[in-house]
Amino acid sequence: MARLAAMLVKEFTQMRRDRLTFGMMLGIPLMQLVLFGFVINADPKHLATGVVLADRGPQARTVLHAICNSGYFDFVRLLENEAEAEAVLLGGEVQFVVNIPANFSRDLLRGERPALLVEADATDPAATGNALNTLRVLAEKALEHDLKGPLAALGGSDGPIELRIHPRYNPEAITQYNIIPGLMGVILTMTMILITGLAITRERERGTMENLLSMPTRPLEVLIGKIIPYILIGYIQVAVILAAGYYLFGVPIAGSVSLLLIAAFVFIVANLAMGITFSTIARNQLQAMQMAFFVFLPSILLSGFMFPFRGMPVWAQYLGEILPLTHFLRLVRGIMLKGIGVTEVMQGLWPIGLFGVVALAIAAKRFRRTLD
Amino acid sequence: MSVTAAIDVRGMTKRFGRLTAVDHIDLEVQAGEICGFLGPNGSGKTTFIRMLCGLLRADAGSGTCLGYDVIRESEQIKRRVGYMTQRFSFYEDLSIEENLDFVARMYAIPDRRNAVAASLERLGLAGRRSQLAGTLSGGWKQRLALAACMIHEPKLLLLDEPTAGVDPKARRDFWEEIHQLAAAGLTCLIATHYMDEAERCHRLAYIGYGKLLTQGTVSEVVAQANLTTWEVTGPRLMDLAQRLRSVPGVRQAVPFGNALHVSGDDAALLDRNTQPFRVAPYTWQSAESSLEDVFIHLMDPLSDNARA
Ligand SMILES: Nc1ncnc2c1ncn2[C@@H]1O[C@H](COP(=O)(O)OP(=O)(O)OP(=O)(O)O)[C@@H](O)[C@H]1O
Ligand SMILES: [Mg+2]
């Protein structure tokens, strides 16, 4: 009993000394509550949609209104033609493109069942599923009001218009196609942040820091020296996931592998830099690990890995945009599933690079050359 | 200010919160000199040494170390100084050789391979070069650290209790080497708690409560203390010591082997007040004050130094 008491007293005293750990114990559940309670939405609405409007007749307008009123589609861009539609879909700027072909109204009134073409970025089947289901119902009901009286016959048994949905990039809606490339980003985030997060705190804890600092070293030399070895580890992980995804799960690689490796490099370095920044702030390894955990949670939940990014409230999307994982997921899914090229990759890559540079700058600034 | 001073600092001060760990210490050590750095536990030795090599920012103070500004040019100083930490601070998961190699690279030693090999040879560890440093015995760790901080042939050695836990033979070898290097111009500042080591230094600096209390050669330090010591032999010396300690004028009464050293800083008072005890079966003999007598006297909370 006395010995148990001894242990308890010691543990409580040590717990009290480590304020940060205590704070995290409260902070992490709070964060989870907020994220799961307010942010996660498995039925994403207001998805960015582009419109190619080749017919401006009243019926075309009615159809568009109906689509908009469903709440699932937000028209954000009016597109000139198919080529532009293709580009914004590829770049991930919109989730859908609604294409109203020329003579839509005329053909409708003639009872020729004009086509309403909807292209969807289906890389994440969860993001588009409900919206597309709604669309099927809409197409039939939308014109009920317009087609009354003598025109009612046009409603026919097949419906007045022909809805053509093209789920692009992942037409069979295979979840693995979306998850596996995403997993690459998640795994890199977890391991890379943690591995450098412990790097400097470990030197401090083991007392080797005093020796290291007594030698003629510059902060950047120490920091970069601690980052480079793990870039290699990161690449090994990328290779394993890529191979497993391709051979085991049949995930296609539509784009260029070397482009993927370049994107992965920037992403790995950004995460390592973030880890090393934590390492310069935390006082011990436990604190560094908790800081890493504090980033994992939002990274997994807000990045679009588990839940559709566009389903989150706007403020959460802004938060998500800060995270390197959010951008990397778009890149890796874009390269593997959509086959995006250099231009699109660069657009998504610079925020990751910027994040890395800022993190490294903070680390270099925080890195104490002295023991006090 | 002398041109040949390897260390020449004034008013070095370091505070940790309300505690002033190092309080306006002036120290001058000439090139080629071995300076012993003494003081009780927590007196600020490690803190002072850390300030010299730029590991701690001084709160006040100025001066030079190897001719470089001790506050602003710590990068230059670090290149030329070998600092041995009090606590073992090499990589326990690297082998002896790998640790030495790491240090050699850090200092960009031109002929690294030979430097490491020579260092292993001198250390007498060539046969165990691939043993992990963490599995070395305490004394060997100490010797490894010592070898590592000398590998880049520094101009100044700052050694924080380099021989703690080292066996007598290795200690003697160490001091022999230090004296040889000093003769060739190397300067040493060595923190130690061993009296025999203090006596091997050219000069001593003694600090207490962060203040420099005394400095000089061994005989100067002893003379400055102005201590009178008697050596008493006889039976049941501990009882005698107990009684003597309450006598005014007696600063200390400590057993030394089979004798008791009784000392005080007022010779006349000591002489007068100890008269009643100078009876059979005790024999009293006037003795030289040893360095240890002096240091224990300096540590004594009743002495003026400590109260200052
Ligand atoms: N980082 C720190 N924070 C607060 N106080 C400190 C710190 N480092 C040292 N001190 C205090 O400064 C004083 C001097 O410590 P220092 O380690 O310099 O003593 P020392 O002379 O080397 O002792 P020893 O002989 O035991 O090695 C001590 O009271 C110590 O508690
Ligand atoms: Mg010390």
XYZ file of C-alpha atoms and ligand atoms in Angstrom:
712
model
C 0.000 0.000 0.000
C 2.710 2.431 0.998
C 4.610 1.668 -2.165
C 1.503 2.145 -4.269
C 0.991 5.495 -2.596
C 4.590 6.354 -3.354
C 4.036 5.646 -7.022
C 0.782 7.596 -7.095
C 2.258 10.654 -5.437
C 5.205 10.598 -7.823
C 3.031 10.201 -10.917
C 0.675 12.996 -9.907
C 3.542 15.329 -9.147
C 5.129 14.615 -12.515
C 1.781 15.065 -14.239
C 1.381 18.452 -12.625
C 4.841 19.546 -13.812
C 4.044 18.816 -17.439
C 1.363 21.378 -18.172
C 1.366 20.849 -21.902
C 0.563 17.170 -21.573
C -2.254 18.013 -19.236
C -3.575 20.600 -21.674
C -3.461 18.136 -24.537
C -5.425 15.604 -22.526
C -8.225 18.146 -22.448
C -7.574 19.711 -25.831
C -7.638 16.568 -27.922
C -11.110 15.382 -26.860
C -12.432 18.910 -27.308
C -11.010 19.069 -30.776
C -12.528 15.705 -31.609
C -15.914 16.860 -30.385
C -15.781 19.955 -32.548
C -14.523 18.138 -35.605
C -16.954 15.264 -35.456
C -19.828 17.366 -34.195
C -19.683 20.380 -36.466
C -17.449 19.633 -39.373
C -17.931 16.130 -40.576
C -20.736 15.824 -43.081
C -21.298 12.625 -44.948
C -23.964 14.259 -47.152
C -22.054 17.113 -48.721
C -24.127 19.865 -50.322
C -23.354 23.087 -52.176
C -20.813 21.425 -54.387
C -19.044 23.671 -56.865
C -20.581 23.242 -60.267
C -19.762 24.732 -63.638
C -22.293 25.285 -66.389
C -21.865 25.126 -70.142
C -24.903 26.965 -71.380
C -25.385 26.600 -75.099
C -29.076 27.287 -74.944
C -30.669 30.165 -73.134
C -34.281 29.231 -73.588
C -36.757 29.359 -70.684
C -36.824 25.610 -70.255
C -33.070 25.488 -69.919
C -33.336 28.069 -67.209
C -36.028 26.091 -65.416
C -33.861 23.013 -65.371
C -30.903 24.955 -64.011
C -33.039 26.499 -61.301
C -34.284 23.141 -60.246
C -30.770 21.783 -60.060
C -29.643 24.748 -58.026
C -32.626 24.536 -55.679
C -31.815 20.978 -54.756
C -29.088 22.420 -52.565
C -26.480 20.011 -53.816
C -25.146 22.160 -56.611
C -23.746 25.666 -56.435
C -23.154 27.238 -59.808
C -19.818 28.924 -59.508
C -18.627 29.203 -63.098
C -20.189 29.810 -66.453
C -18.046 27.942 -68.925
C -17.488 28.742 -72.572
C -17.214 25.273 -73.995
C -16.368 21.638 -73.400
C -12.638 22.302 -73.371
C -12.924 24.754 -70.535
C -15.220 22.357 -68.713
C -12.588 19.673 -69.015
C -9.913 21.974 -67.618
C -11.799 23.101 -64.512
C -12.853 19.558 -63.774
C -9.286 18.347 -64.084
C -7.958 21.149 -61.946
C -10.474 20.280 -59.269
C -12.035 23.703 -59.393
C -15.514 22.234 -59.730
C -17.021 18.943 -58.771
C -19.606 18.904 -61.574
C -20.169 20.399 -64.969
C -23.764 20.699 -66.181
C -23.949 20.919 -69.923
C -27.077 22.292 -71.553
C -26.654 21.588 -75.263
C -27.676 23.933 -78.064
C -31.352 23.858 -78.981
C -32.220 22.307 -75.620
C -35.495 24.230 -75.287
C -36.472 23.726 -78.902
C -35.821 20.025 -78.833
C -37.670 19.741 -75.578
C -40.752 21.376 -76.982
C -40.577 19.184 -80.026
C -40.542 16.196 -77.733
C -37.163 15.040 -78.935
C -35.854 14.330 -75.411
C -32.777 16.552 -75.455
C -29.792 15.397 -73.445
C -28.778 17.023 -70.172
C -25.145 16.155 -69.789
C -23.654 16.118 -66.280
C -19.989 15.370 -65.794
C -18.886 14.551 -62.283
C -15.452 14.377 -60.717
C -16.027 11.002 -59.133
C -12.570 10.443 -57.672
C -14.283 10.468 -54.291
C -17.510 8.513 -54.781
C -18.769 9.648 -51.388
C -18.685 13.273 -52.432
C -20.802 12.861 -55.550
C -23.105 9.949 -54.751
C -26.040 11.761 -53.161
C -25.876 14.682 -55.532
C -26.124 12.430 -58.565
C -29.010 10.452 -57.091
C -30.907 13.673 -56.510
C -30.244 14.700 -60.063
C -32.023 11.641 -61.419
C -35.210 12.577 -59.610
C -34.844 16.220 -60.521
C -34.637 15.676 -64.222
C -38.110 14.192 -64.221
C -39.771 16.585 -61.819
C -38.193 19.857 -62.903
C -40.296 20.426 -65.942
C -43.587 19.208 -64.524
C -44.608 22.784 -63.994
C -43.618 23.972 -67.458
C -45.071 21.062 -69.260
C -48.695 21.393 -68.425
C -51.790 21.299 -70.577
C -51.092 20.419 -74.166
C -47.426 19.832 -73.523
C -48.039 17.287 -70.792
C -47.665 14.478 -73.231
C -43.970 15.354 -73.550
C -43.453 14.149 -69.993
C -44.013 10.688 -71.408
C -42.912 7.523 -69.742
C -39.174 8.186 -70.252
C -39.322 11.750 -68.979
C -38.964 14.857 -71.096
C -35.167 14.944 -71.079
C -32.459 12.395 -71.264
C -30.073 12.653 -68.312
C -26.551 11.588 -69.194
C -24.226 11.354 -66.241
C -20.523 10.871 -66.819
C -18.760 9.979 -63.604
C -15.212 10.816 -64.554
C -11.857 9.474 -63.306
C -13.376 6.721 -61.178
C -16.398 5.652 -63.212
C -17.058 2.487 -61.265
C -16.978 4.397 -57.975
C -14.382 2.130 -56.430
C -13.622 3.455 -52.971
C -10.095 2.045 -52.937
C -9.185 4.224 -55.893
C -9.783 7.181 -53.684
C -8.553 5.780 -50.373
C -5.208 4.311 -51.415
C -3.673 7.459 -52.918
C -5.049 9.316 -49.909
C -3.477 6.820 -47.584
C -0.097 7.678 -49.034
C -0.548 11.244 -47.825
C -1.853 10.194 -44.441
C 0.929 7.718 -43.775
C 3.581 10.216 -44.792
C 2.033 12.847 -42.537
C 1.985 10.544 -39.532
C 5.457 9.132 -39.833
C 7.324 12.165 -41.092
C 6.035 14.589 -38.461
C 6.663 12.156 -35.677
C 10.133 11.119 -36.726
C 11.582 14.615 -36.799
C 9.338 15.751 -33.971
C 11.392 13.577 -31.691
C 14.704 14.507 -33.261
C 15.746 17.518 -31.218
C 13.855 16.727 -28.047
C 15.700 13.420 -27.987
C 19.051 15.197 -28.066
C 17.865 17.393 -25.248
C 16.531 14.534 -23.174
C 19.640 12.420 -23.564
C 21.920 15.336 -22.771
C 23.739 15.151 -26.101
C 22.500 18.615 -26.991
C 25.090 20.234 -24.733
C 27.843 18.511 -26.617
C 26.337 19.263 -30.002
C 25.973 22.947 -29.184
C 29.519 23.187 -27.911
C 30.731 22.274 -31.367
C 30.793 24.788 -34.209
C 27.395 24.060 -35.763
C 24.823 26.306 -37.355
C 21.124 25.780 -36.625
C 20.283 25.114 -40.261
C 23.034 22.517 -40.518
C 21.587 20.658 -37.572
C 18.010 20.965 -38.792
C 18.652 20.011 -42.395
C 20.987 17.258 -41.282
C 18.126 15.824 -39.319
C 15.659 16.127 -42.191
C 17.538 14.633 -45.127
C 17.871 11.037 -43.898
C 14.131 10.767 -43.465
C 13.362 11.955 -46.978
C 14.719 8.585 -48.001
C 12.441 6.798 -45.558
C 9.544 8.809 -46.946
C 10.357 7.700 -50.472
C 10.471 4.082 -49.404
C 6.975 4.481 -48.015
C 5.783 6.113 -51.214
C 7.223 3.243 -53.245
C 5.595 0.593 -51.072
C 2.168 2.232 -51.146
C 2.366 2.914 -54.843
C 3.327 -0.674 -55.611
C 0.696 -2.111 -53.296
C -1.947 0.190 -54.728
C -1.123 -0.707 -58.292
C -0.562 -4.437 -58.015
C -2.732 -5.343 -55.046
C -5.690 -3.021 -55.399
C -5.472 -2.204 -59.075
C -5.497 1.537 -58.546
C -4.668 3.097 -61.904
C -1.797 5.505 -62.349
C -3.139 7.787 -65.013
C -0.496 10.498 -64.699
C 3.262 10.634 -64.558
C 5.048 8.793 -61.766
C 7.962 11.214 -61.784
C 5.553 14.089 -61.270
C 4.147 12.191 -58.313
C 7.621 11.709 -56.901
C 8.339 15.415 -57.190
C 5.096 16.266 -55.416
C 5.905 13.661 -52.759
C 9.327 15.229 -52.223
C 7.905 18.640 -51.438
C 5.250 17.079 -49.237
C 7.722 14.923 -47.321
C 10.030 17.858 -46.704
C 7.127 20.041 -45.548
C 6.063 17.423 -43.016
C 9.598 16.840 -41.798
C 9.993 20.579 -41.383
C 6.767 20.746 -39.403
C 8.000 17.930 -37.179
C 11.298 19.614 -36.548
C 9.496 22.830 -35.670
C 7.554 20.953 -33.011
C 10.823 19.527 -31.868
C 12.241 22.972 -31.241
C 9.160 23.991 -29.244
C 8.485 20.886 -27.171
C 10.485 20.369 -24.023
C 10.512 16.596 -24.180
C 9.647 13.753 -26.501
C 6.210 13.219 -25.006
C 5.256 16.811 -25.713
C 6.530 16.540 -29.263
C 4.422 13.443 -29.798
C 1.344 15.185 -28.522
C 1.906 18.138 -30.801
C 2.167 15.733 -33.695
C -1.084 14.140 -32.626
C -2.679 17.545 -32.534
C -1.950 17.862 -36.243
C -2.907 14.309 -37.187
C -6.507 14.708 -36.130
C -7.389 17.700 -38.289
C -5.167 16.356 -41.050
C -7.201 13.196 -41.303
C -10.586 14.787 -40.748
C -10.270 18.130 -42.519
C -8.124 17.242 -45.489
C -10.728 15.363 -47.448
C -9.175 12.014 -46.675
C -12.059 10.475 -44.776
C -14.857 12.895 -45.499
C -15.562 14.982 -48.585
C -13.707 18.268 -48.318
C -16.497 20.223 -49.980
C -19.003 18.935 -47.472
C -17.412 20.859 -44.621
C -18.439 24.307 -43.442
C -16.481 27.104 -45.056
C -14.416 27.943 -41.987
C -13.324 24.320 -41.763
C -12.387 24.395 -45.417
C -10.161 27.392 -44.787
C -8.515 25.514 -41.941
C -8.117 22.524 -44.181
C -6.441 24.629 -46.848
C -3.605 25.355 -44.417
C -2.779 21.682 -44.025
C -0.240 20.279 -46.466
C -2.163 17.002 -46.565
C -5.209 18.675 -48.106
C -3.173 19.875 -51.051
C -1.220 16.681 -51.367
C -4.373 14.578 -51.464
C -5.629 16.602 -54.400
C -2.288 16.195 -56.117
C -1.843 12.506 -55.562
C -5.456 11.696 -56.479
C -5.209 14.069 -59.376
C -2.062 12.461 -60.732
C -3.106 8.866 -60.158
C -6.774 9.049 -61.125
C -7.140 12.080 -63.339
C -3.722 12.186 -64.853
C -3.224 15.884 -64.197
C -0.148 17.495 -65.670
C 2.591 19.877 -64.618
C 0.443 23.027 -64.610
C -2.200 21.596 -62.308
C 0.414 20.014 -60.065
C 2.284 23.278 -59.646
C -0.927 24.998 -58.628
C -1.368 22.570 -55.769
C 2.275 22.237 -54.920
C 3.250 25.762 -54.024
C 1.114 25.939 -50.869
C 2.860 22.807 -49.603
C 6.253 24.263 -50.437
C 5.364 27.526 -48.750
C 4.264 25.639 -45.663
C 7.581 23.814 -45.563
C 9.639 26.973 -45.941
C 7.688 28.761 -43.211
C 7.988 25.754 -40.886
C 11.720 25.542 -41.457
C 12.131 29.264 -40.878
C 10.272 28.995 -37.584
C 12.397 26.016 -36.617
C 15.616 27.859 -37.438
C 14.422 30.832 -35.424
C 13.282 28.733 -32.491
C 16.360 26.520 -32.476
C 18.285 27.655 -29.450
C 22.004 27.876 -29.857
C 22.350 28.005 -26.112
C 21.103 25.843 -23.302
C 19.036 28.559 -21.648
C 45.162 43.211 -20.391
C 47.812 40.780 -21.420
C 48.140 39.650 -25.002
C 48.934 36.127 -24.012
C 45.899 35.611 -21.821
C 43.851 32.684 -23.102
C 40.945 33.588 -20.891
C 40.447 37.160 -19.802
C 36.931 37.914 -18.654
C 35.451 40.471 -16.309
C 32.198 40.608 -14.425
C 30.731 37.413 -15.843
C 27.250 37.012 -14.400
C 24.476 34.500 -14.933
C 21.091 34.503 -13.276
C 18.499 31.757 -13.259
C 15.372 33.526 -12.111
C 16.179 34.936 -8.719
C 19.261 32.807 -8.251
C 22.538 34.394 -9.268
C 24.512 31.298 -10.197
C 27.607 33.227 -11.295
C 28.129 36.612 -9.745
C 30.602 39.015 -11.372
C 33.507 36.659 -11.782
C 36.769 38.018 -13.184
C 39.218 35.440 -14.393
C 42.464 35.617 -16.249
C 44.298 32.513 -17.371
C 47.549 32.798 -19.309
C 48.270 30.706 -22.364
C 49.887 27.429 -21.394
C 48.580 27.612 -17.881
C 46.619 24.895 -16.118
C 44.013 26.549 -13.973
C 42.140 24.493 -11.415
C 38.557 25.553 -10.954
C 37.225 24.675 -7.565
C 34.188 25.229 -5.452
C 31.489 23.317 -3.648
C 28.546 21.710 -5.432
C 26.233 24.259 -6.966
C 28.760 27.070 -6.693
C 28.526 27.883 -10.406
C 31.527 26.179 -11.990
C 29.602 24.464 -14.754
C 27.581 27.602 -15.393
C 30.719 29.714 -15.714
C 32.377 27.270 -18.089
C 29.241 27.114 -20.225
C 29.285 30.887 -20.562
C 32.892 30.810 -21.720
C 32.107 28.556 -24.656
C 28.858 30.254 -25.583
C 26.487 27.588 -24.292
C 24.801 30.023 -21.954
C 24.173 33.684 -22.585
C 25.859 35.790 -19.939
C 23.621 38.344 -18.226
C 26.573 40.627 -17.736
C 30.277 40.538 -18.336
C 32.777 41.018 -21.090
C 36.209 39.937 -22.129
C 37.970 37.578 -24.445
C 38.574 33.903 -24.821
C 41.542 33.037 -27.070
C 41.420 36.638 -28.236
C 37.781 36.441 -29.356
C 34.984 38.358 -27.752
C 33.391 36.015 -25.275
C 29.887 37.360 -25.870
C 29.814 37.993 -29.598
C 32.301 35.601 -31.144
C 31.315 32.314 -29.618
C 31.356 30.656 -33.053
C 35.075 31.364 -33.339
C 35.659 30.296 -29.762
C 33.804 27.005 -30.229
C 36.114 26.072 -33.100
C 39.171 26.378 -30.914
C 37.927 25.117 -27.605
C 37.559 21.575 -26.358
C 34.718 21.395 -23.882
C 34.100 18.306 -21.849
C 30.697 18.240 -20.232
C 30.176 17.138 -16.671
C 27.499 14.651 -17.686
C 28.371 12.170 -20.432
C 26.943 13.686 -23.580
C 28.083 11.546 -26.453
C 25.793 9.280 -28.419
C 25.253 6.086 -26.492
C 23.913 4.343 -29.574
C 27.036 5.073 -31.591
C 30.240 3.128 -31.203
C 33.366 4.678 -29.755
C 34.860 5.096 -33.192
C 31.660 6.514 -34.668
C 31.456 9.081 -31.902
C 35.028 10.176 -32.481
C 34.444 10.258 -36.207
C 31.376 12.428 -35.738
C 33.326 14.926 -33.663
C 36.187 14.923 -36.144
C 33.796 15.714 -38.972
C 32.130 18.446 -36.979
C 35.429 20.233 -36.591
C 36.310 19.511 -40.212
C 39.629 17.938 -39.312
C 41.632 17.538 -42.526
C 43.097 14.092 -41.897
C 40.091 12.669 -40.135
C 40.868 8.975 -40.377
C 44.293 9.327 -38.861
C 43.088 11.693 -36.181
C 40.441 9.200 -35.091
C 42.870 6.303 -35.219
C 45.460 8.224 -33.206
C 42.866 9.209 -30.675
C 41.697 5.604 -30.280
C 45.295 4.520 -29.886
C 46.073 7.112 -27.247
C 42.879 6.251 -25.441
C 43.873 2.602 -25.473
C 40.532 1.693 -26.935
C 41.634 0.687 -30.412
C 40.623 -2.901 -29.681
C 37.093 -1.932 -28.637
C 36.492 0.698 -31.259
C 33.177 -0.768 -32.306
C 31.745 -1.109 -28.827
C 28.692 1.092 -28.295
C 29.511 4.075 -26.128
C 26.461 3.409 -23.964
C 27.877 0.063 -22.869
C 31.163 1.520 -21.622
C 31.838 1.627 -17.897
C 31.533 5.013 -16.208
C 35.251 5.696 -16.136
C 35.709 4.691 -19.745
C 32.902 6.947 -20.827
C 34.758 9.736 -19.113
C 37.959 8.862 -20.941
C 36.152 8.690 -24.263
C 34.690 12.145 -23.705
C 38.128 13.445 -22.876
C 39.653 11.954 -25.998
C 36.821 13.366 -28.108
C 37.187 16.916 -26.884
C 40.895 16.896 -27.702
C 40.599 15.410 -31.166
C 40.593 18.748 -32.966
C 43.704 19.942 -31.123
C 42.032 22.831 -29.343
C 43.936 25.804 -28.002
C 41.905 25.836 -24.822
C 40.441 22.969 -22.860
C 37.450 23.537 -20.640
C 37.073 20.375 -18.644
C 34.199 19.949 -16.246
C 35.253 17.310 -13.729
C 37.085 15.266 -16.346
C 38.354 12.630 -13.955
C 35.249 11.971 -11.887
C 35.087 8.214 -11.547
C 38.377 7.615 -13.337
C 40.857 5.187 -11.753
C 44.144 6.482 -10.255
C 46.370 5.170 -13.003
C 44.268 6.721 -15.748
C 44.107 9.938 -13.771
C 47.851 10.084 -13.512
C 48.164 9.450 -17.257
C 45.635 12.167 -17.858
C 47.534 14.720 -15.800
C 50.774 13.782 -17.428
C 49.268 14.392 -20.827
C 47.692 17.664 -19.729
C 51.064 18.904 -18.490
C 52.753 17.908 -21.719
C 50.116 19.704 -23.753
C 50.342 22.751 -21.510
C 54.070 22.859 -22.037
C 53.315 23.040 -25.752
C 51.033 26.018 -25.192
C 47.613 24.512 -24.486
C 45.588 26.280 -21.831
C 43.367 24.330 -19.454
C 40.571 25.272 -17.144
C 39.723 22.204 -15.110
C 36.852 21.965 -12.684
C 37.581 19.384 -10.044
C 36.738 18.356 -6.525
C 39.976 16.413 -6.000
C 42.625 18.057 -3.851
C 45.479 16.109 -5.365
C 44.424 17.377 -8.769
C 44.146 20.923 -7.486
C 47.714 20.663 -6.336
C 48.825 19.685 -9.798
C 47.480 22.905 -11.290
C 49.623 25.936 -11.974
C 46.981 28.152 -10.566
C 43.691 27.813 -8.733
C 40.464 29.734 -8.770
C 38.003 28.986 -6.032
C 34.384 30.037 -6.255
C 31.586 29.806 -3.740
C 27.976 30.913 -4.150
C 28.824 32.204 -7.613
C 31.580 34.518 -6.380
C 35.302 34.196 -6.911
C 36.628 33.791 -3.391
C 40.329 33.324 -3.965
C 42.825 32.653 -6.698
C 46.545 32.143 -7.160
C 49.081 29.354 -6.956
C 48.592 26.616 -4.403
C 50.944 28.268 -1.920
C 49.405 31.693 -2.522
C 45.955 30.348 -1.890
C 47.105 28.648 1.292
C 48.916 31.778 2.409
C 45.977 34.050 1.652
C 43.705 31.969 3.791
C 45.959 32.838 6.703
C 45.008 29.664 8.436
C 46.795 28.207 11.451
C 46.579 24.467 11.756
C 47.435 22.071 14.516
C 47.755 18.358 14.131
C 46.557 16.424 17.141
C 47.158 12.752 17.822
C 45.872 10.645 20.657
C 42.943 8.381 21.580
C 39.253 9.058 20.974
C 39.872 11.975 18.655
C 36.252 12.259 17.621
C 35.206 13.166 21.136
C 37.917 15.780 21.240
C 36.817 17.169 17.892
C 33.257 17.435 19.154
C 34.382 19.485 22.148
C 36.805 21.624 20.147
C 34.186 22.682 17.645
C 32.362 24.784 20.200
C 35.539 26.592 21.220
C 35.739 30.180 19.895
C 38.585 30.565 17.428
C 38.363 26.977 16.186
C 37.035 27.065 12.651
C 37.333 23.405 12.007
C 38.361 20.191 13.655
C 38.442 17.414 11.103
C 39.971 13.950 11.235
C 42.847 13.299 8.816
C 43.740 9.649 8.993
C 44.855 9.013 12.552
C 45.233 12.676 13.347
C 42.914 15.585 13.878
C 43.423 18.868 12.068
C 42.382 21.814 14.148
C 42.502 25.148 12.422
C 41.408 28.733 12.722
C 42.074 32.045 11.030
C 43.036 33.896 14.214
C 46.281 32.285 15.342
C 46.444 34.003 18.741
C 42.843 33.261 19.618
C 43.226 29.634 18.527
C 46.389 29.289 20.556
C 44.853 30.778 23.673
C 41.561 28.910 23.605
C 43.012 25.489 22.845
C 45.465 25.631 25.801
C 43.126 23.624 28.098
C 43.060 20.766 25.571
C 46.808 20.446 25.213
C 47.191 17.800 27.862
C 48.066 14.139 27.857
C 47.158 11.818 26.233
C 47.040 14.247 23.284
C 50.057 15.514 21.408
C 49.693 18.816 19.569
C 51.973 19.755 16.713
C 51.930 22.811 14.551
C 51.226 21.749 10.947
C 51.193 23.230 7.481
C 47.653 24.107 6.427
C 46.759 21.843 3.551
C 44.779 22.934 0.556
C 41.889 20.887 1.815
C 41.964 22.712 5.167
C 41.792 25.951 3.245
C 38.930 24.867 1.020
C 36.885 23.455 3.827
C 37.482 26.687 5.631
C 36.287 28.628 2.593
C 33.188 26.470 2.382
C 32.429 26.957 6.051
C 29.200 28.941 6.241
C 30.652 30.850 9.219
C 33.627 32.126 7.284
C 33.426 35.699 6.047
C 33.783 34.597 2.453
C 30.607 32.622 2.383
C 28.609 35.349 4.016
C 29.829 38.015 1.633
N 19.258 25.694 -16.075
C 19.233 26.068 -14.798
N 18.114 26.586 -14.277
C 18.077 26.981 -12.988
N 19.098 26.905 -12.157
C 20.244 26.398 -12.618
C 20.366 25.940 -13.951
N 21.619 25.486 -14.145
C 22.259 25.641 -12.963
N 21.441 26.185 -12.043
C 21.796 26.529 -10.671
O 22.954 27.312 -10.694
C 23.801 26.981 -9.618
C 25.178 26.644 -10.112
O 25.109 25.426 -10.784
P 26.395 24.753 -11.454
O 25.925 23.562 -12.185
O 27.109 25.796 -12.228
O 27.233 24.329 -10.191
P 28.629 23.548 -10.156
O 29.599 24.421 -9.475
O 29.002 23.056 -11.493
O 28.259 22.339 -9.196
P 28.846 20.833 -9.201
O 30.128 20.853 -8.480
O 27.806 20.083 -8.436
O 28.948 20.400 -10.609
C 23.109 25.846 -8.879
O 22.465 26.381 -7.760
C 22.133 25.312 -9.855
O 21.016 24.790 -9.203
Mg 29.215 21.282 -12.311
